[in-house]
CSV table of C-alpha atoms and ligand atoms in Angstrom, one decimal:
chain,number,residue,atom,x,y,z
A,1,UNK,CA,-3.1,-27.6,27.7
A,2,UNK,CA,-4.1,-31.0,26.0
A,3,UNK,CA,-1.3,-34.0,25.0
A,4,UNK,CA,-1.7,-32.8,21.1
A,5,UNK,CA,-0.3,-29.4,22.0
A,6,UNK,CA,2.2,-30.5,24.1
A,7,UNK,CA,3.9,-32.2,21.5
A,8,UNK,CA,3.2,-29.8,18.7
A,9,UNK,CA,5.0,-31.0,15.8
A,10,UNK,CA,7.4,-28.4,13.9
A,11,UNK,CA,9.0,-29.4,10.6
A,12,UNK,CA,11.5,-26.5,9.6
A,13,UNK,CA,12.2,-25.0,6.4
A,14,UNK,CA,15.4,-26.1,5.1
A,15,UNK,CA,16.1,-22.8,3.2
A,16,UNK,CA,15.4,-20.1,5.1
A,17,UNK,CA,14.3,-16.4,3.4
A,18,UNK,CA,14.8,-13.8,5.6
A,19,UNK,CA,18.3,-12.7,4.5
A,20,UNK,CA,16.7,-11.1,1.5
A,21,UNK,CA,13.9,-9.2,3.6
A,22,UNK,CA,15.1,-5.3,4.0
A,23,UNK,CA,13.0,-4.9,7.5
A,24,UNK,CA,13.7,-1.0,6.9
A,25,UNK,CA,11.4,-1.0,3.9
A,26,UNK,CA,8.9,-3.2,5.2
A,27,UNK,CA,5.4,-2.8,2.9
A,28,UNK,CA,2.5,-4.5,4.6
A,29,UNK,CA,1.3,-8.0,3.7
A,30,UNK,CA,3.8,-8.7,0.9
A,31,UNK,CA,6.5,-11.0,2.2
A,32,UNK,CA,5.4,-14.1,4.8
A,33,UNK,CA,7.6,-15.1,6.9
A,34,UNK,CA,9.6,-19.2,6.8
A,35,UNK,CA,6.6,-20.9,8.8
A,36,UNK,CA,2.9,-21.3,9.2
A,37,UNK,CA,0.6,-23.1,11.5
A,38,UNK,CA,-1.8,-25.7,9.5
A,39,UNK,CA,-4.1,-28.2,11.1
A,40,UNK,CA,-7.2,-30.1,9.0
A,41,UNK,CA,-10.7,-30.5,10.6
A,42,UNK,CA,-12.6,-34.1,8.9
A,43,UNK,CA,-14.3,-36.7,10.6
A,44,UNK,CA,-16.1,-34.2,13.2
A,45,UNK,CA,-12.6,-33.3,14.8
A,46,UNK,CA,-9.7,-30.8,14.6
A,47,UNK,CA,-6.2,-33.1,14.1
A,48,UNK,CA,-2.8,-31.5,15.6
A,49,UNK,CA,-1.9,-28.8,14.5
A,50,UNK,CA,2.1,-28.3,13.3
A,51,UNK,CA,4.3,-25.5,12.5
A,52,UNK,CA,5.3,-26.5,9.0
A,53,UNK,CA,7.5,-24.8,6.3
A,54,UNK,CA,5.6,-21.5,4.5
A,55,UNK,CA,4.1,-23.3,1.3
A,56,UNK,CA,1.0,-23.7,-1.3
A,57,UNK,CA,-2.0,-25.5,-1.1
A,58,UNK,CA,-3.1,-28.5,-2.7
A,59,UNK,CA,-7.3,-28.3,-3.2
A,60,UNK,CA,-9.5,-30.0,-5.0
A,61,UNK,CA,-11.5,-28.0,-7.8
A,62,UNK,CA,-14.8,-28.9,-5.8
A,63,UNK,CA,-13.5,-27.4,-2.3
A,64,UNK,CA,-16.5,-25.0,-1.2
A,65,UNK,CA,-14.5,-22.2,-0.3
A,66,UNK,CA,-13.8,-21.9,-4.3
A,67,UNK,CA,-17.9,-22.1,-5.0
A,68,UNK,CA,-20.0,-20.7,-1.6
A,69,UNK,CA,-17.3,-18.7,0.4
A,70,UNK,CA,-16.7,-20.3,3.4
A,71,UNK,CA,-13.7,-18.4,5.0
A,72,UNK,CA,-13.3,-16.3,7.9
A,73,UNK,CA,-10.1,-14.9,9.1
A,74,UNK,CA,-8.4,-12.7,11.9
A,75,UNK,CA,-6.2,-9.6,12.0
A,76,UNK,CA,-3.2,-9.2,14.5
A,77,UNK,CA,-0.1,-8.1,15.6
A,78,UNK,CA,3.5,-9.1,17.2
A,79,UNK,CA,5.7,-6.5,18.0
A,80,UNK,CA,9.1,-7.2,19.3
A,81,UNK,CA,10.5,-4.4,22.1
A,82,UNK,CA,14.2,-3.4,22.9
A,83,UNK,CA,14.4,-6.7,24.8
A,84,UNK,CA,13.4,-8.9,22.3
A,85,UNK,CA,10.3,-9.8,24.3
A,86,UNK,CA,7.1,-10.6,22.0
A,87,UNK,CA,3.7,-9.4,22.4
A,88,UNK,CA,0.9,-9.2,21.5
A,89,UNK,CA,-2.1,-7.1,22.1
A,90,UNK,CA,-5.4,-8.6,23.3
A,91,UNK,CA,-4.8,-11.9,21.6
A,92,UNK,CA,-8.2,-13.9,23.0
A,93,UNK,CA,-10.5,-11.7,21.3
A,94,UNK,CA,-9.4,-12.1,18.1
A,95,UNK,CA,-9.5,-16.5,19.5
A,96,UNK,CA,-12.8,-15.5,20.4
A,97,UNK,CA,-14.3,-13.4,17.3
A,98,UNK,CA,-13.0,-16.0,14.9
A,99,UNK,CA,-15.3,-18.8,16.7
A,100,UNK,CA,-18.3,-16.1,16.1
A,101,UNK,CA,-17.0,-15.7,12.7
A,102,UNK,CA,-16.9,-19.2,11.6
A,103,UNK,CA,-20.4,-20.0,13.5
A,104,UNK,CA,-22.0,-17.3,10.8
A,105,UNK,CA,-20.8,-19.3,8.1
A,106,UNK,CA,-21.2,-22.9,9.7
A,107,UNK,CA,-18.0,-24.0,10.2
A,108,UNK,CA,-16.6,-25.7,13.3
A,109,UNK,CA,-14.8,-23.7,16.2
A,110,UNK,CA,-11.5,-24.2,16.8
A,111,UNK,CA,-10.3,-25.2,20.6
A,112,UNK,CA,-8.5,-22.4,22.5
A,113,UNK,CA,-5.3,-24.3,22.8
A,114,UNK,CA,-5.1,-25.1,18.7
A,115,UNK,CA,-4.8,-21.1,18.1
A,116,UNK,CA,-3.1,-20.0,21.0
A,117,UNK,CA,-0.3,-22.1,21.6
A,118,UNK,CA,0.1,-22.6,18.1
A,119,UNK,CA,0.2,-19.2,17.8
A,120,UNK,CA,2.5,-19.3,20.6
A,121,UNK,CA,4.8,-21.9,18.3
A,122,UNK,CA,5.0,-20.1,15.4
A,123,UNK,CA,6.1,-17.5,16.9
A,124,UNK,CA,9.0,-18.9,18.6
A,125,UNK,CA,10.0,-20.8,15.7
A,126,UNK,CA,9.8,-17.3,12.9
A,127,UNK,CA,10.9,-15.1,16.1
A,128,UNK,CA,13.8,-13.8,14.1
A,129,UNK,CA,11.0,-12.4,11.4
A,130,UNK,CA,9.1,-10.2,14.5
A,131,UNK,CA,10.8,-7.0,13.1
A,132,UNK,CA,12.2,-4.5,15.7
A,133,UNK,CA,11.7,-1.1,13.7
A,134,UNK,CA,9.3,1.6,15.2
A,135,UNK,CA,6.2,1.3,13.3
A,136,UNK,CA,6.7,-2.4,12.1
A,137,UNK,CA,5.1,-5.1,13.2
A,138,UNK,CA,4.6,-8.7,12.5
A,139,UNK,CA,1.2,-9.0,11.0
A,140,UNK,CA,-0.7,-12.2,11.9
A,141,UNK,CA,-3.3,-13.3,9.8
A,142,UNK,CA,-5.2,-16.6,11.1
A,143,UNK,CA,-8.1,-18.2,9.0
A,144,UNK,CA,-10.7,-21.1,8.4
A,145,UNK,CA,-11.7,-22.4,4.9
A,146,UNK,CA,-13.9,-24.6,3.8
A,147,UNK,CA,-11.5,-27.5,2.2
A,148,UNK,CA,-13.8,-30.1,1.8
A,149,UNK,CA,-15.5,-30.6,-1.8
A,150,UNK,CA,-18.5,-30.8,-3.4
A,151,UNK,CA,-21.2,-29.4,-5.6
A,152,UNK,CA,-24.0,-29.3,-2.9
A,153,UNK,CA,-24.5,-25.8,-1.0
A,154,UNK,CA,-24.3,-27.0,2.2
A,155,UNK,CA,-20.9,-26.9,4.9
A,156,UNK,CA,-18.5,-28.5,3.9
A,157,UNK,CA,-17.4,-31.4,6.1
A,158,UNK,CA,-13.3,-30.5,5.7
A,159,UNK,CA,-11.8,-27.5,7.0
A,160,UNK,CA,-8.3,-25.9,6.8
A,161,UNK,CA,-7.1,-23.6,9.5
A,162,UNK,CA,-3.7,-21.7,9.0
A,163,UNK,CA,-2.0,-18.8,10.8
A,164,UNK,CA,0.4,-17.4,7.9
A,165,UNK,CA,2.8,-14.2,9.0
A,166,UNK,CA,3.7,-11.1,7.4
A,167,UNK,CA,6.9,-8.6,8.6
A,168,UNK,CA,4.8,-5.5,8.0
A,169,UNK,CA,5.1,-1.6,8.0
A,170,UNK,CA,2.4,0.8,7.5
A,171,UNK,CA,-1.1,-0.4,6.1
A,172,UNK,CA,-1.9,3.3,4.7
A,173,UNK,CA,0.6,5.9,4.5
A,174,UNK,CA,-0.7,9.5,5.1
A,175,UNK,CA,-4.3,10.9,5.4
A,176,UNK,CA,-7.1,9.5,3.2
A,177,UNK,CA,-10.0,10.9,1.4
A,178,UNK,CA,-13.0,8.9,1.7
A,179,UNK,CA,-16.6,9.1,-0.1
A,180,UNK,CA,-19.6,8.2,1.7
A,181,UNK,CA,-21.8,6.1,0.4
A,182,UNK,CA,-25.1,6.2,-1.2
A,183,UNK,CA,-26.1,3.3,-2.9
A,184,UNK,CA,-23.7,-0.3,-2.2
A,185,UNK,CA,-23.7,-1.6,1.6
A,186,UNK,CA,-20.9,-3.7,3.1
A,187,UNK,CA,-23.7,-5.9,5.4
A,188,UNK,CA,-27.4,-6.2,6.7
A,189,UNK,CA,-29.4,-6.7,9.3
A,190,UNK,CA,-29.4,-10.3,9.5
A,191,UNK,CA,-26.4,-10.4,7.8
A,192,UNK,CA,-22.7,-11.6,8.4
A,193,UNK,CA,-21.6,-7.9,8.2
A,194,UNK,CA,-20.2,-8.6,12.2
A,195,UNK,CA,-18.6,-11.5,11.2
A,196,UNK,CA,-14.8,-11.4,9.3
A,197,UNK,CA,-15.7,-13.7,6.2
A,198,UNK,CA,-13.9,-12.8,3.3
A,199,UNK,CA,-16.3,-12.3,1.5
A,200,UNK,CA,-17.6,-9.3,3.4
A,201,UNK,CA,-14.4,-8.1,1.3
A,202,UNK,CA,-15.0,-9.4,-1.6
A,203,UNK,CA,-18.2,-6.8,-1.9
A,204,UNK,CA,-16.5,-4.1,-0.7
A,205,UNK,CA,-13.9,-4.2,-3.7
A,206,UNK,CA,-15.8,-2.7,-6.6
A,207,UNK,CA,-17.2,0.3,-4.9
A,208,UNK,CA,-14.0,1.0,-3.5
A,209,UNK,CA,-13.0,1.2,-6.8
A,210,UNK,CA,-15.5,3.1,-8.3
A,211,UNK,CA,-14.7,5.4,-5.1
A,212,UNK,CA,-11.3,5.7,-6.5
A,213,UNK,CA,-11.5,6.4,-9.9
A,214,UNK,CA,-13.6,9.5,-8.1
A,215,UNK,CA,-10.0,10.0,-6.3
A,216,UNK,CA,-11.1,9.0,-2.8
A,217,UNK,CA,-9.1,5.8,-0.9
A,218,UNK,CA,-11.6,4.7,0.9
A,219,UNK,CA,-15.5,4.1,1.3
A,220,UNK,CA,-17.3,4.9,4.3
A,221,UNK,CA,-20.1,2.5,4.7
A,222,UNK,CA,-23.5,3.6,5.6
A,223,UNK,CA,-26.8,1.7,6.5
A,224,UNK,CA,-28.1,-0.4,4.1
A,225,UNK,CA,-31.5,0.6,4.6
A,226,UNK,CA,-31.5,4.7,4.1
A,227,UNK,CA,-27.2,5.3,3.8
A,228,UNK,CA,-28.4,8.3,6.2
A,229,UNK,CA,-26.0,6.8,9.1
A,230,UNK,CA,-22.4,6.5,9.2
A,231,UNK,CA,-21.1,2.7,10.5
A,232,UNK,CA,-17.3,1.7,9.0
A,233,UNK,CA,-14.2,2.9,7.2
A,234,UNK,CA,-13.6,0.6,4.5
A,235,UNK,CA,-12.0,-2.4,6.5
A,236,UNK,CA,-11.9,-0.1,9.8
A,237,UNK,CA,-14.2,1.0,12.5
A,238,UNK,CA,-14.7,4.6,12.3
A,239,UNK,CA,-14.5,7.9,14.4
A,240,UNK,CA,-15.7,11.0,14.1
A,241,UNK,CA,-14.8,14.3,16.2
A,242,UNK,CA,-17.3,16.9,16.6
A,243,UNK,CA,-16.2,20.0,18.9
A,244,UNK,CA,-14.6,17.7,21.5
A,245,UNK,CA,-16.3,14.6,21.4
A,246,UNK,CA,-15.7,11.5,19.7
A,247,UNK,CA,-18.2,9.5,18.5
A,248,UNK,CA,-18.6,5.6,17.2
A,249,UNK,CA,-21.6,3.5,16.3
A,250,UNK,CA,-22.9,0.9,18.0
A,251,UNK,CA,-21.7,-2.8,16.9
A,252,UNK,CA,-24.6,-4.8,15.1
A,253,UNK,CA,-25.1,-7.4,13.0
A,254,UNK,CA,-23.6,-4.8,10.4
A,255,UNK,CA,-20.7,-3.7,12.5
A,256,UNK,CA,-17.1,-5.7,13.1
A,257,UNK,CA,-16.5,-5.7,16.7
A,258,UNK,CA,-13.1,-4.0,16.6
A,259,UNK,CA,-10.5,-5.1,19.2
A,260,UNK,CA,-9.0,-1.4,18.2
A,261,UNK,CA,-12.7,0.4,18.4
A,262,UNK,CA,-13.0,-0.9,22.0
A,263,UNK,CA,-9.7,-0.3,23.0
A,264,UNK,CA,-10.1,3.4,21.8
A,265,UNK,CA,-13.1,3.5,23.6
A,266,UNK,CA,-11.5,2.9,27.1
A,267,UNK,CA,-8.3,5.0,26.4
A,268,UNK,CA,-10.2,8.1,25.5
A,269,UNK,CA,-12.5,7.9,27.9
A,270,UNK,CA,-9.6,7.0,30.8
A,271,UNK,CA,-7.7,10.5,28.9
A,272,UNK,CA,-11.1,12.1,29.9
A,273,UNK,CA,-12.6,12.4,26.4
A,274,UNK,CA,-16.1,12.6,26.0
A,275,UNK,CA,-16.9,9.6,24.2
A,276,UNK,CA,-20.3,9.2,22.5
A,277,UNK,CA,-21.4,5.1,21.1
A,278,UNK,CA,-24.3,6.1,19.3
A,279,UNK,CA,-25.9,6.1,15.3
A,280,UNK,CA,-24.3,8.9,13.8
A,281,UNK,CA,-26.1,10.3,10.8
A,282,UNK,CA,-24.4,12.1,7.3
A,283,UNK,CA,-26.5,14.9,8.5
A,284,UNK,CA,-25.2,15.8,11.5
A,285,UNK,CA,-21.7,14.9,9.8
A,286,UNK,CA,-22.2,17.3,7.0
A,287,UNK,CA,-24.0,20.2,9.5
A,288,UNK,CA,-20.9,20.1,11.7
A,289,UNK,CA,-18.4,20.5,8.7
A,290,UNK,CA,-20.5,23.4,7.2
A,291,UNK,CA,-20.0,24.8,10.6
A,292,UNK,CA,-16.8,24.6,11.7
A,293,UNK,CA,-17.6,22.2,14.2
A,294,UNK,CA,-16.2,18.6,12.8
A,295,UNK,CA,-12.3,18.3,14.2
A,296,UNK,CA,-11.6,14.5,13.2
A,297,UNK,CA,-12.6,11.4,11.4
A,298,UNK,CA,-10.4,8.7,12.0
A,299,UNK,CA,-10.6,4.8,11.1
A,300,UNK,CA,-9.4,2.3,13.2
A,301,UNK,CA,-8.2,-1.2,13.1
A,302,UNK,CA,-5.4,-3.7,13.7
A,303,UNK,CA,-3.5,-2.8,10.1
A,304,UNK,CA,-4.1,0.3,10.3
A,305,UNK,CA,-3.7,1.1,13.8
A,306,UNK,CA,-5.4,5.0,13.3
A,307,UNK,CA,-5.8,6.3,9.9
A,308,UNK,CA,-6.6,9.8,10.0
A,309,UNK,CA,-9.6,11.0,7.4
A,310,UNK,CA,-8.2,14.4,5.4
A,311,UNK,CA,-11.8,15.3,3.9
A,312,UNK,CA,-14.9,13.5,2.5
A,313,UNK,CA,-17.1,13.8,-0.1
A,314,UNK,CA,-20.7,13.0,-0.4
A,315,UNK,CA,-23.4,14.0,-3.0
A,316,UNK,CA,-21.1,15.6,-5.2
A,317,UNK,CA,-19.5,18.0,-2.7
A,318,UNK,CA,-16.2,17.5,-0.9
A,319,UNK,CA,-15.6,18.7,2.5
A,320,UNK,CA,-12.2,18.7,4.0
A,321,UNK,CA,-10.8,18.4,7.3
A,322,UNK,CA,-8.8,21.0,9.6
A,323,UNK,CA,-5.6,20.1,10.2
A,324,UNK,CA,-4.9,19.9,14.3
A,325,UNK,CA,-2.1,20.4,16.4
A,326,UNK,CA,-3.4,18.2,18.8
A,327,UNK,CA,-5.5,15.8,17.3
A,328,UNK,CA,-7.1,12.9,19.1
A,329,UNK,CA,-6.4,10.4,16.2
A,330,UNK,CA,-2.5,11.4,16.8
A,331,UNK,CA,-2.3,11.0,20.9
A,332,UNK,CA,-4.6,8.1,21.2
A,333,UNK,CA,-2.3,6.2,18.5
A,334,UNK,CA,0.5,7.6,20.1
A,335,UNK,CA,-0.7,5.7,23.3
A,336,UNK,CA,-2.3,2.9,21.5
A,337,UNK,CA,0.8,2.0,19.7
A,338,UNK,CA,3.1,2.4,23.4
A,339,UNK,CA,1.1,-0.2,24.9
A,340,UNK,CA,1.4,-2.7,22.0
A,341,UNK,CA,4.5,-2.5,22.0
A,342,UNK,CA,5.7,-2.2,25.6
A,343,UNK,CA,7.2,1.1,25.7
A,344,UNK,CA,4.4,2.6,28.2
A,345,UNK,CA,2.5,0.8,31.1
A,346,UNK,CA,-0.7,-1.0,30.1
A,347,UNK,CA,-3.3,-0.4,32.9
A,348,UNK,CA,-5.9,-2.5,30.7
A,349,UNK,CA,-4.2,-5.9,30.9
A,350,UNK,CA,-4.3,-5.8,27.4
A,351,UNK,CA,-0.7,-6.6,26.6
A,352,UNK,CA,0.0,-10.6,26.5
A,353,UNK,CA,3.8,-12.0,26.6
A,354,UNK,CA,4.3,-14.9,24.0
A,355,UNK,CA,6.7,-16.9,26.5
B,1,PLP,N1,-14.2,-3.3,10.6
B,1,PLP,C1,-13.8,-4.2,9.6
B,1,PLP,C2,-14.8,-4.4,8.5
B,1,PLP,C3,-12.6,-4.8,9.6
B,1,PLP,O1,-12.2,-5.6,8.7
B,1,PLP,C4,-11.7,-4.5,10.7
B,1,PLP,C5,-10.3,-5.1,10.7
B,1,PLP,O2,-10.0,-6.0,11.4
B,1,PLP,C6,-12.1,-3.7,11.7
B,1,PLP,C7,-13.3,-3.1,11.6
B,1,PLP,C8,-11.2,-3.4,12.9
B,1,PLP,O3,-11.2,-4.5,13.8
B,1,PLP,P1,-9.9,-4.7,14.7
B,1,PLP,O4,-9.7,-3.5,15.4
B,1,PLP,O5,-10.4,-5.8,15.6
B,1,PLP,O6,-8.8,-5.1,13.8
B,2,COI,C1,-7.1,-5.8,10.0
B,2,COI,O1,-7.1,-4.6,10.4
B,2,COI,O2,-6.3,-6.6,10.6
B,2,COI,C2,-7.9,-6.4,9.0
B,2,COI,O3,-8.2,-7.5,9.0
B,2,COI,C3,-8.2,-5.5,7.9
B,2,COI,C4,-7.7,-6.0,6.6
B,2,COI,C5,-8.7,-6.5,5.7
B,2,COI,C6,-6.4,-5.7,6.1
């Protein structure tokens, strides 16, 4: 750990607002927590980063985030067990994917020690906001922007990099129904489609919405070039069932590499699943509902954890789901979640104690 961490400056809110949070009725993402991290890249170099008071940002008009879309960002968790020890669950891959992130867009790394013992900070400092309740978490969202101004579409040579915190429950309640689609694409070959820029998001908004004036939640994105295979789950990677094997695409350029996805991976196969990685096409999709052969379809992410799939629809036709006693997407969240949250061992090493 370097000299600027050591002495990682915390300035503390004066006016604490967590005596109006209800943590029983925790909605995801809508209330953030007294503190964030902030640290400014310019002159070639990160400066030290602080835990300062929850606040706005002053940026100038020209700051290329507003005009080219430099931003990446990150997805994770704290959960608090019945000791009131923190943790969090595979915390350097998330360190790791937002360096790969911000390389796509050219935008400097950040140093290990900047995100995880500021991390580490914050969290001491907002530990009363971790919440406690089964099925909350504290939801952690770090990001790079591109402050720096400018007209010119080039990097920008100032950069922002904040973890802000969010008491959280559930990002989906319930099953969803999701249409497949035909025509947009999240990503390309070539693409930043692997990468978590915001704008990745940005795309995906309008034919989610034409999805949902259809009545469906959720888009389920297929290649760009012939939309004949199936590769994510709106902001999820996605899982499909057919007799008793679950299958997943391969990562690409296209494809988030999903700390969740991987993780699901391992489990089901250490449960003795059969577990398939391979390009999975509508077809054989469509073909197994028709014969009674599809069981699941699951997404899976950090917010999300596992968000079962109740049907889908594609060219015009909706096919639903059977509902399962024993379903895969149930016990491997079941397991999933006792891990995270230190109610079952964790044979992976995947858990991490914020100490
Ligand atoms: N795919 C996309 C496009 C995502 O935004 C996410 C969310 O983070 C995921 C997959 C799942 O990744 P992870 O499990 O690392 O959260
Ligand atoms: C996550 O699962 O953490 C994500 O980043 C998805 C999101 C866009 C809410």
């Amino acid at each position: 750990m370097n000299a600027i961490i050591n002495n990682l400056e915390i300035i503390r809110t004066k006016s604490s607002k967590i005596k109006d949070v209800d943590f029983d009725n925790l909605k995801f993402g809508q209330i953030f927590s007294d503190h964030m991290l902030l640290c400014h890249y310019k002159d070639g170099q990160w400066d030290a980063p602080k835990v300062v008071p929850y606040q706005s940002i002053n940026l100038d008009p020209s700051a290329k985030i507003f005009h080219y879309g430099q931003a990446v960002f990150e997805g994770m968790k704290a959960y608090k067990d019945a000791n009131e020890d923190v943790w969090l669950f595979r915390p350097m891959d998330n360190y790791k994917r937002l360096n790969i992130s911000a390389n796509r867009l050219a935008m400097p790394e950040l140093p290990e020690d900047y995100f995880m013992e500021g991390l580490k900070a914050l969290l001491k400092v907002d530990n009363e906001w971790i919440p406690k309740q089964d099925g909350s978490s504290l939801y952690i969202r770090p990001f790079i922007f591109a402050s720096g101004g400018g007209f010119h579409a080039s990097p920008a040579d100032e950069y922002t990099f904040i973890i802000a915190t969010a008491p959280s429950g559930a990002y989906f309640s319930g099953k969803v129904k999701v249409l497949i689609e035909e025509k947009y694409s999240r990503s390309a070959n070539g693409g930043v489609g692997y990468a978590k820029a915001g704008g990745n998001y940005a795309g995906q908004f309008y034919p989610t919405q034409l999805a949902v004036e259809k009545g469906y939640q959720q888009v389920i994105w297929t290649d760009d070039n012939t939309h004949e295979y199936i590769e994510e789950a709106g902001a999820m990677n996605i899982f499909v069932r057919i007799k008793d094997t679950l299958i997943t695409g391969p990562t690409s350029d296209r494809i988030l590499d999903g700390i969740t996805r991987k993780s699901i991976i391992e489990l089901a196969e250490s449960e003795g699943i059969a577990v398939e990685v391979r390009k999975l096409s509508v077809h054989e999709v469509v073909e197994a509902a028709q014969n009674g052969d599809l069981k699941e379809m699951f997404g899976a992410g950090t917010a999300a954890v596992i968000s079962p799939i109740a049907g889908f629809g594609y060219k015009g036709t909706d096919y639903d789901l059977p509902e399962l006693e024993n379903s895969y997407a149930s016990s491997l969240k079941q397991r999933i979640t006792d891990i995270q949250t230190n109610k079952a061992e964790d044979p992976f090493g995947w858990r991490f104690k914020v100490e």
